[in-house]
PDB file of C-alpha atoms and ligand atoms in Angstrom:
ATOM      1  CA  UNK A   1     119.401  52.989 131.015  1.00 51.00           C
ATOM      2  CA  UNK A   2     118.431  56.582 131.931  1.00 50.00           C
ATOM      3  CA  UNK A   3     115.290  57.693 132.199  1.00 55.00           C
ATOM      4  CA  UNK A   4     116.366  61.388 132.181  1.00 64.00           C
ATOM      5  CA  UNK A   5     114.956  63.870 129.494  1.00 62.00           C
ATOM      6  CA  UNK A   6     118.036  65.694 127.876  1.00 66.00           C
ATOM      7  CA  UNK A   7     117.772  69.311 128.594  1.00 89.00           C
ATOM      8  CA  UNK A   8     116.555  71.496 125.411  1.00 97.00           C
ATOM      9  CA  UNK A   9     117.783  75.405 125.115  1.00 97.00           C
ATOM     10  CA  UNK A  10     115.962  77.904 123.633  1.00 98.00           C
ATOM     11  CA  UNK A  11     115.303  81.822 123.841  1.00 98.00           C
ATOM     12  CA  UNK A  12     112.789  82.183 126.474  1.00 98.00           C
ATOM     13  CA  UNK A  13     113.837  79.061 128.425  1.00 97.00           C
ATOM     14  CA  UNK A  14     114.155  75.222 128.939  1.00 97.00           C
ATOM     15  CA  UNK A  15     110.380  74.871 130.012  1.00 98.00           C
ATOM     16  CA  UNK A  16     109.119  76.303 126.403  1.00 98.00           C
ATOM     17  CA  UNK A  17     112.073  74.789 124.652  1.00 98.00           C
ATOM     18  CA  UNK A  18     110.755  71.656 126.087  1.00 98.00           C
ATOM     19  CA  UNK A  19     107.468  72.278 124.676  1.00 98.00           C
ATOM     20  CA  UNK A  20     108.190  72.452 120.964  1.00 98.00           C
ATOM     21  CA  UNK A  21     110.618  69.436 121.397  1.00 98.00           C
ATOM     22  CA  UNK A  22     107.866  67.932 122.481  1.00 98.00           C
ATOM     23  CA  UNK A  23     105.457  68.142 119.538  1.00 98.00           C
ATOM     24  CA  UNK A  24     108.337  67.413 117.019  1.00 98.00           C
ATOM     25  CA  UNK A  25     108.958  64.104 115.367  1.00 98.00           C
ATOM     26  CA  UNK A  26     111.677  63.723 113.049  1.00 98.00           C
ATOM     27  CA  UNK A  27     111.454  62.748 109.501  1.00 98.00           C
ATOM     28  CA  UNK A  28     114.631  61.268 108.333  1.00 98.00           C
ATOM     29  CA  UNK A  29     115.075  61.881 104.309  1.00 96.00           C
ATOM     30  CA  UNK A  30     112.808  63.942 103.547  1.00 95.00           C
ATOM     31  CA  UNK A  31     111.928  66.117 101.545  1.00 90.00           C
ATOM     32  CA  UNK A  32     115.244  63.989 100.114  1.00 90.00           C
ATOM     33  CA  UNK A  33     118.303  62.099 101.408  1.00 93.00           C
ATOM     34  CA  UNK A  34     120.094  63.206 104.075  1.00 92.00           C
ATOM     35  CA  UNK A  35     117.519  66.097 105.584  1.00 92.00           C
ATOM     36  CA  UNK A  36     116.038  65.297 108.675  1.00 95.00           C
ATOM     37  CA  UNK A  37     112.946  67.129 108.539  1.00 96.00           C
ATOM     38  CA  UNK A  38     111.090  68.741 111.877  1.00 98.00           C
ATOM     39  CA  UNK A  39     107.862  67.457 111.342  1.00 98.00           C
ATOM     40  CA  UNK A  40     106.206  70.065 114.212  1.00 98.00           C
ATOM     41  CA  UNK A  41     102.675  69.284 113.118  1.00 98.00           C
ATOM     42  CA  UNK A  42     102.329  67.307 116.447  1.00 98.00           C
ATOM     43  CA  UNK A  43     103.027  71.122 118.390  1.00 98.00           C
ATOM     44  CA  UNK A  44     100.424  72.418 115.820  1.00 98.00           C
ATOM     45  CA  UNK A  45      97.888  69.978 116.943  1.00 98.00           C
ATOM     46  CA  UNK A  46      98.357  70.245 120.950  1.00 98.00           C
ATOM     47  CA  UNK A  47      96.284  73.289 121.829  1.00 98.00           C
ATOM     48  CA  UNK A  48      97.417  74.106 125.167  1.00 98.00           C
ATOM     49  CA  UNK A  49     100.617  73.505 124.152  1.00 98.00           C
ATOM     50  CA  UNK A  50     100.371  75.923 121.269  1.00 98.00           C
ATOM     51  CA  UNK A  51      98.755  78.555 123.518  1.00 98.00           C
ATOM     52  CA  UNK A  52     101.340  78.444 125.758  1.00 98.00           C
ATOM     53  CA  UNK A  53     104.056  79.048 123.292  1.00 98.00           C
ATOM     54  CA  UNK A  54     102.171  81.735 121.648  1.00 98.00           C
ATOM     55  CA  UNK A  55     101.758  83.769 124.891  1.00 98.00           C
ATOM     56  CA  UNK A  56     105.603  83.248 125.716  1.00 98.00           C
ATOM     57  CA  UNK A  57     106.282  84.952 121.951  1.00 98.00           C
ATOM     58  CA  UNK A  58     104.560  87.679 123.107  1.00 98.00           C
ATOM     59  CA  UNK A  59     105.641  87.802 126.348  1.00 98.00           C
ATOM     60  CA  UNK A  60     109.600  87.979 125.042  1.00 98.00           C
ATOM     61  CA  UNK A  61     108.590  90.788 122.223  1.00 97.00           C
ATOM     62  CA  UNK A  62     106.216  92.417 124.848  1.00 96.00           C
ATOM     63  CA  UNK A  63     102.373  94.163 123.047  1.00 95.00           C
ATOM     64  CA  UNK A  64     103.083  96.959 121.336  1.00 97.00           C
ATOM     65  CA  UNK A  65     106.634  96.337 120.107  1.00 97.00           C
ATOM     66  CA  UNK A  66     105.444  95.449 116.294  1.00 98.00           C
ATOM     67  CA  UNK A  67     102.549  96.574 114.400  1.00 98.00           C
ATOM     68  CA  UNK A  68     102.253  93.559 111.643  1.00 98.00           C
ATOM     69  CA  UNK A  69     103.068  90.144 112.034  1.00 98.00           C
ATOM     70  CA  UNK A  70     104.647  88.524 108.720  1.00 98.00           C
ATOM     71  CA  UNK A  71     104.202  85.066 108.588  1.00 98.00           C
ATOM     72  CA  UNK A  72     105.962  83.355 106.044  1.00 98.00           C
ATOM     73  CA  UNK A  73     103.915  79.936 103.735  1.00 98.00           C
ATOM     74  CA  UNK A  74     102.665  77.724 105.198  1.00 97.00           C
ATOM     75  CA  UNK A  75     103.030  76.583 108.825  1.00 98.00           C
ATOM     76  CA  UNK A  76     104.721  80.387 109.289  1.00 98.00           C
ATOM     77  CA  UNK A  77     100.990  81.674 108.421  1.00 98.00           C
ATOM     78  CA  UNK A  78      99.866  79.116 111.682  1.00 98.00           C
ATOM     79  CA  UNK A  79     101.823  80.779 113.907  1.00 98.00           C
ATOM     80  CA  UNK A  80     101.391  84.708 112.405  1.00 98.00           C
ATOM     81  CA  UNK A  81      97.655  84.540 113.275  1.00 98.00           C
ATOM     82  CA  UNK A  82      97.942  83.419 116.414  1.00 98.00           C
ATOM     83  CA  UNK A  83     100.465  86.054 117.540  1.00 98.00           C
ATOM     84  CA  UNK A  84      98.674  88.758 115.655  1.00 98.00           C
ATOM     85  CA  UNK A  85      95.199  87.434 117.296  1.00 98.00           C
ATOM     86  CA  UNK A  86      96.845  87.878 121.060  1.00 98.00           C
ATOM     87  CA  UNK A  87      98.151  91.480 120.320  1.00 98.00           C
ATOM     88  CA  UNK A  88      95.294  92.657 118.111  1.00 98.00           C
ATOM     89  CA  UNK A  89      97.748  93.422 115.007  1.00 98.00           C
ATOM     90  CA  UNK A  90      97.368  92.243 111.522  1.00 98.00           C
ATOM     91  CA  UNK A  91      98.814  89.857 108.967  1.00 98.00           C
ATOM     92  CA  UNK A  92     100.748  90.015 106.285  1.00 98.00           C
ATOM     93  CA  UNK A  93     101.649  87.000 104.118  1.00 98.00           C
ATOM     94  CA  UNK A  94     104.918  86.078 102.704  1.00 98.00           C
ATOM     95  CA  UNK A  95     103.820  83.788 100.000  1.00 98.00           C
ATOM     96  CA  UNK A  96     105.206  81.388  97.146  1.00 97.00           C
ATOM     97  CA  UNK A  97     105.821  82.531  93.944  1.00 97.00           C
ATOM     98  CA  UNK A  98     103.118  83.235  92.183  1.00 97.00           C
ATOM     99  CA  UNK A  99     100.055  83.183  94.693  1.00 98.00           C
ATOM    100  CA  UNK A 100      99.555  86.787  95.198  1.00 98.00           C
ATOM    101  CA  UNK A 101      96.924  88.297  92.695  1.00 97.00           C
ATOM    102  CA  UNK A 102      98.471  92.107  92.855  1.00 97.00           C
ATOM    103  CA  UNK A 103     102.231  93.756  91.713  1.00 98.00           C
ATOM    104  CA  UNK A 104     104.502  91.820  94.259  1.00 98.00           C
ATOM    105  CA  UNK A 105     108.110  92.171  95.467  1.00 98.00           C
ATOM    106  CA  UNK A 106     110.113  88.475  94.683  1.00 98.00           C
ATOM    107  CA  UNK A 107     113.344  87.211  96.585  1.00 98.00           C
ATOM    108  CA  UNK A 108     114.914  83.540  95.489  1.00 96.00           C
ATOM    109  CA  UNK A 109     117.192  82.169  97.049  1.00 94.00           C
ATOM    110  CA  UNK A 110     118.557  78.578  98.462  1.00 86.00           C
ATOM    111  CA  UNK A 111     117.137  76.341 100.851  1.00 80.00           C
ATOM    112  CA  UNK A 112     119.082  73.798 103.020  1.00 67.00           C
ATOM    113  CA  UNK A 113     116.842  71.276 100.139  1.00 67.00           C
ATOM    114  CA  UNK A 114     116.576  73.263  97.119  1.00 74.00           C
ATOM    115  CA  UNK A 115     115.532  76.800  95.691  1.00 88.00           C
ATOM    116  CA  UNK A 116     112.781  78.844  96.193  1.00 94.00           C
ATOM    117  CA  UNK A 117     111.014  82.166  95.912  1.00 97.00           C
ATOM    118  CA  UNK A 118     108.781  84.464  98.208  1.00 98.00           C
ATOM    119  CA  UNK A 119     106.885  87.165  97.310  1.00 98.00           C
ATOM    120  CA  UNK A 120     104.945  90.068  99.198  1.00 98.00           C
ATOM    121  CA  UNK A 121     102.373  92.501  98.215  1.00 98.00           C
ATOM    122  CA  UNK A 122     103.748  95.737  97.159  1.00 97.00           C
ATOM    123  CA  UNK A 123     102.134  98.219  99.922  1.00 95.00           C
ATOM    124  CA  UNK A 124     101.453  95.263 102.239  1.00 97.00           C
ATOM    125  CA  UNK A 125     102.998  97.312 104.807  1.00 98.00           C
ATOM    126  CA  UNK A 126     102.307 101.007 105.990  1.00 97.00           C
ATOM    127  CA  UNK A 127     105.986 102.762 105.445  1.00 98.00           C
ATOM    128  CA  UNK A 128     107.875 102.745 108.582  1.00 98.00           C
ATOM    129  CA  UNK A 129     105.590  99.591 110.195  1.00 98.00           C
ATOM    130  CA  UNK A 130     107.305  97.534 112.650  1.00 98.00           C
ATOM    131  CA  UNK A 131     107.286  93.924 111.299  1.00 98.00           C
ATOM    132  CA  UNK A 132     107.447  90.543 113.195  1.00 98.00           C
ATOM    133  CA  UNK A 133     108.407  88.021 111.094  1.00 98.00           C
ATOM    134  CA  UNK A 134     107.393  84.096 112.047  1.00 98.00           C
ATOM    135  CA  UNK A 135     108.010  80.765 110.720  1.00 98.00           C
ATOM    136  CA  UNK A 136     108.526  77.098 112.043  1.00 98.00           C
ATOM    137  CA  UNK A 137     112.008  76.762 111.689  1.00 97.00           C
ATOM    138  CA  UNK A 138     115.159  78.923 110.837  1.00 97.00           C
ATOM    139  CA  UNK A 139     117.828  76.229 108.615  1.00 94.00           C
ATOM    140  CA  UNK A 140     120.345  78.089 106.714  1.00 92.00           C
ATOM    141  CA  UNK A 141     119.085  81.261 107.157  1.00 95.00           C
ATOM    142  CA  UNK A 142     117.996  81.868 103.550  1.00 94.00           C
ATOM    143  CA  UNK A 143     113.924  82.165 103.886  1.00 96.00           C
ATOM    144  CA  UNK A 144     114.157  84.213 106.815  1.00 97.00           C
ATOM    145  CA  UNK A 145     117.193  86.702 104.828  1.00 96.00           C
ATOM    146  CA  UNK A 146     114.776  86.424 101.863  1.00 97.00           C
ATOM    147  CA  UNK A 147     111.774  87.191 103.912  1.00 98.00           C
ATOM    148  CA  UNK A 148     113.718  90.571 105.839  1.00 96.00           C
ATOM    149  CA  UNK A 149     114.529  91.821 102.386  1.00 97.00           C
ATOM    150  CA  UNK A 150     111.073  91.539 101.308  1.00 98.00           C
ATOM    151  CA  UNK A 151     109.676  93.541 104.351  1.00 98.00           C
ATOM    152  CA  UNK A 152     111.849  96.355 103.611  1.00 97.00           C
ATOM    153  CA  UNK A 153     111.398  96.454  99.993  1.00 98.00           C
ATOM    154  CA  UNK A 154     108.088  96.457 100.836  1.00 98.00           C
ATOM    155  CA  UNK A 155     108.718  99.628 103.513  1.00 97.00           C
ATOM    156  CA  UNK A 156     108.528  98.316 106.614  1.00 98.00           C
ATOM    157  CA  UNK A 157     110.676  97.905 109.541  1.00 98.00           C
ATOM    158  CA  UNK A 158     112.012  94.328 110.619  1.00 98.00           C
ATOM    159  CA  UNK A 159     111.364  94.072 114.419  1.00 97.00           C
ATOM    160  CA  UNK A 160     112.568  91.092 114.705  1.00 97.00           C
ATOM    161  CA  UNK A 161     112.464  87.340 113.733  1.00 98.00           C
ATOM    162  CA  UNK A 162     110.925  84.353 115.973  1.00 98.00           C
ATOM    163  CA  UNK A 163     110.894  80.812 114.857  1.00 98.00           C
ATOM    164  CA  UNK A 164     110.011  77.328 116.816  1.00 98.00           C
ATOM    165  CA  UNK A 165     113.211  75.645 116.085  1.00 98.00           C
ATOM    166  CA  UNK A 166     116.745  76.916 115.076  1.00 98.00           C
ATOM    167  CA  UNK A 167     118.963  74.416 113.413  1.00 97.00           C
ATOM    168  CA  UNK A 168     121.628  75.675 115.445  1.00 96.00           C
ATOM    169  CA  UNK A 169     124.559  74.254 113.315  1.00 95.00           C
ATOM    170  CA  UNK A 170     123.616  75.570 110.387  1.00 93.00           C
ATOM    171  CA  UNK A 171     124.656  79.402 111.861  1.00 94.00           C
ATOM    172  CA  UNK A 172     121.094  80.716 109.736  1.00 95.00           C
ATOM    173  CA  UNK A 173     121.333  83.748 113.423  1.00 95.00           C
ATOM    174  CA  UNK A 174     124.299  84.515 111.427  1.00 94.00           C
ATOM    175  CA  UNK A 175     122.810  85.454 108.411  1.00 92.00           C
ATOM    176  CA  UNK A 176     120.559  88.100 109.880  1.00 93.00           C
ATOM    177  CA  UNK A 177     122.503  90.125 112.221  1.00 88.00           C
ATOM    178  CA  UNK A 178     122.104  92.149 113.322  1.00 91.00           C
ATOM    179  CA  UNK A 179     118.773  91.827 113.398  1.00 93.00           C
ATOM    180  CA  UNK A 180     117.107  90.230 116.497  1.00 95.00           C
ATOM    181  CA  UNK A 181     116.831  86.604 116.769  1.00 97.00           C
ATOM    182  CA  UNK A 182     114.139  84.734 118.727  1.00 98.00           C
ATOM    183  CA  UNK A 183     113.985  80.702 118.744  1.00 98.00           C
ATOM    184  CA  UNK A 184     112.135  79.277 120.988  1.00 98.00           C
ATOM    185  CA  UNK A 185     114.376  75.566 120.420  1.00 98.00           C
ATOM    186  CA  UNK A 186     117.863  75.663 119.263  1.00 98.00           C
ATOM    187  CA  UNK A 187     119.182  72.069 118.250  1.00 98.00           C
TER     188      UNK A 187
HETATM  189  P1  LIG B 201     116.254  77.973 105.568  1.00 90.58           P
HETATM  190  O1  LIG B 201     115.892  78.947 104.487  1.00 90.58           O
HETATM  191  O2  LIG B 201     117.370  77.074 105.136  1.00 90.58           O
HETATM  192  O3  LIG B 201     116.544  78.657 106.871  1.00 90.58           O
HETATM  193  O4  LIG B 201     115.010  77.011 105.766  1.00 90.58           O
HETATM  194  C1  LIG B 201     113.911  77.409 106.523  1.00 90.58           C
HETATM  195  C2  LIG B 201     112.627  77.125 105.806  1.00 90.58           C
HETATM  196  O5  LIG B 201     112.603  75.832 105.235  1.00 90.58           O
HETATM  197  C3  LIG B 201     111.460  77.190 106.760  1.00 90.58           C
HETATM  198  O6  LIG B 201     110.355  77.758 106.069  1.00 90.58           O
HETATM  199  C4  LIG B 201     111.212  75.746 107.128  1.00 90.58           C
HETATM  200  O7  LIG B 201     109.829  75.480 107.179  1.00 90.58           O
HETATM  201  C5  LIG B 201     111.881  74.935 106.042  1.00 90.58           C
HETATM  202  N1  LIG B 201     112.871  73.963 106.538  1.00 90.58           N
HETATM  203  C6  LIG B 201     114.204  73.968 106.257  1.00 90.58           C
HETATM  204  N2  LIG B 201     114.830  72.934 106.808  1.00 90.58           N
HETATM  205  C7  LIG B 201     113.881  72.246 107.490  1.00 90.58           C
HETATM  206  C8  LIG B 201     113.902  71.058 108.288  1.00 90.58           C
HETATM  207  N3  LIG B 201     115.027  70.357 108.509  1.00 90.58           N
HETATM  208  N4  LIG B 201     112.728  70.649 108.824  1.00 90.58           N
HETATM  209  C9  LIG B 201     111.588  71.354 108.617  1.00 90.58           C
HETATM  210  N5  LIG B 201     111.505  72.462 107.872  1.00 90.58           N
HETATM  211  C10 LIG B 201     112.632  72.915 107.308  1.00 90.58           C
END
């Protein structure tokens, strides 16, 4: 048998691609049957690992390129502070229906395990604001479509989209073009 570590892809490299591998475990069925969820709580929990995946997200984007980071409930809001912390930015949430106490914009919209909707604060964004928008992982493309829509809605600018983990065979990069695409993992 092999003791060899399969090589991992992702945007910035195999080294932080091997990170976030790393601190995943797999779930098989769940949330139901036939998902195989990325539990990445185990990243979450690693701190130098989680610094060091934070500074290469800003590294790729580079300080100054956005102005907001959107971080989309719940482990999306995780990452958004962290990013927006190291760059000196703010946060804006992208939240689950019926959270936010103010008029919001709503998107719905499937989910590689059921239906959902976001919502985001109308005039959480300056008009014209370049946004970052975060979360864990990017399935079928639909949170991250929803999310985009949102920001615009809303009046900002997407500046791009960075996620952990990209479910590559599920094509969600295809869904947002062409907008730019950042995963740190692509499986
Ligand atoms: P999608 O809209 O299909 O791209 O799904 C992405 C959203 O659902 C993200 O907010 C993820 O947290 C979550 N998600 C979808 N599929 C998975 C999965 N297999 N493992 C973990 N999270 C997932």
């Amino acid at each position: 048998m092999s003791s060899e570590i399969p090589a991992v892809t992702g945007d910035s490299g195999p080294e932080l691609a091997a990170l976030v591998a790393g601190g995943t475990v797999d779930v098989p069925d769940f949330p139901k049957p036939g998902i195989v969820f990325k539990d990445l709580m185990p990243f979450f929990g690693d701190g130098p690992t989680f610094r060091t995946v934070i500074d290469g997200i800003v590294a790729h984007y580079g300080v100054g390129s956005f102005d907001v980071v959107a971080g989309v409930e719940a482990r999306g809001f995780v990452m958004a502070a962290a990013i927006a912390y190291a760059t000196g930015v703010g946060v804006v949430p992208v939240r689950k229906a019926g959270k936010l106490p103010r008029p919001a914009f709503s998107a719905s919209y499937g989910l590689e395990y059921g239906e959902a909707t976001l919502e985001v604060s109308e005039g959480a964004f300056v008009p014209g604001q370049r946004v970052l928008v975060v979360d864990d992982v990017l399935a079928t493309g639909g949170t991250a479509g929803a999310t985009m829509d949102l920001v615009e809605r809303a009046g900002g600018v997407v500046a791009g989209f960075t996620v952990l983990m990209e479910l590559g065979f599920l094509d969600g990069r295809e869904r947002l073009g062409p907008r730019k695409v950042h995963a740190l993992l692509t499986v």
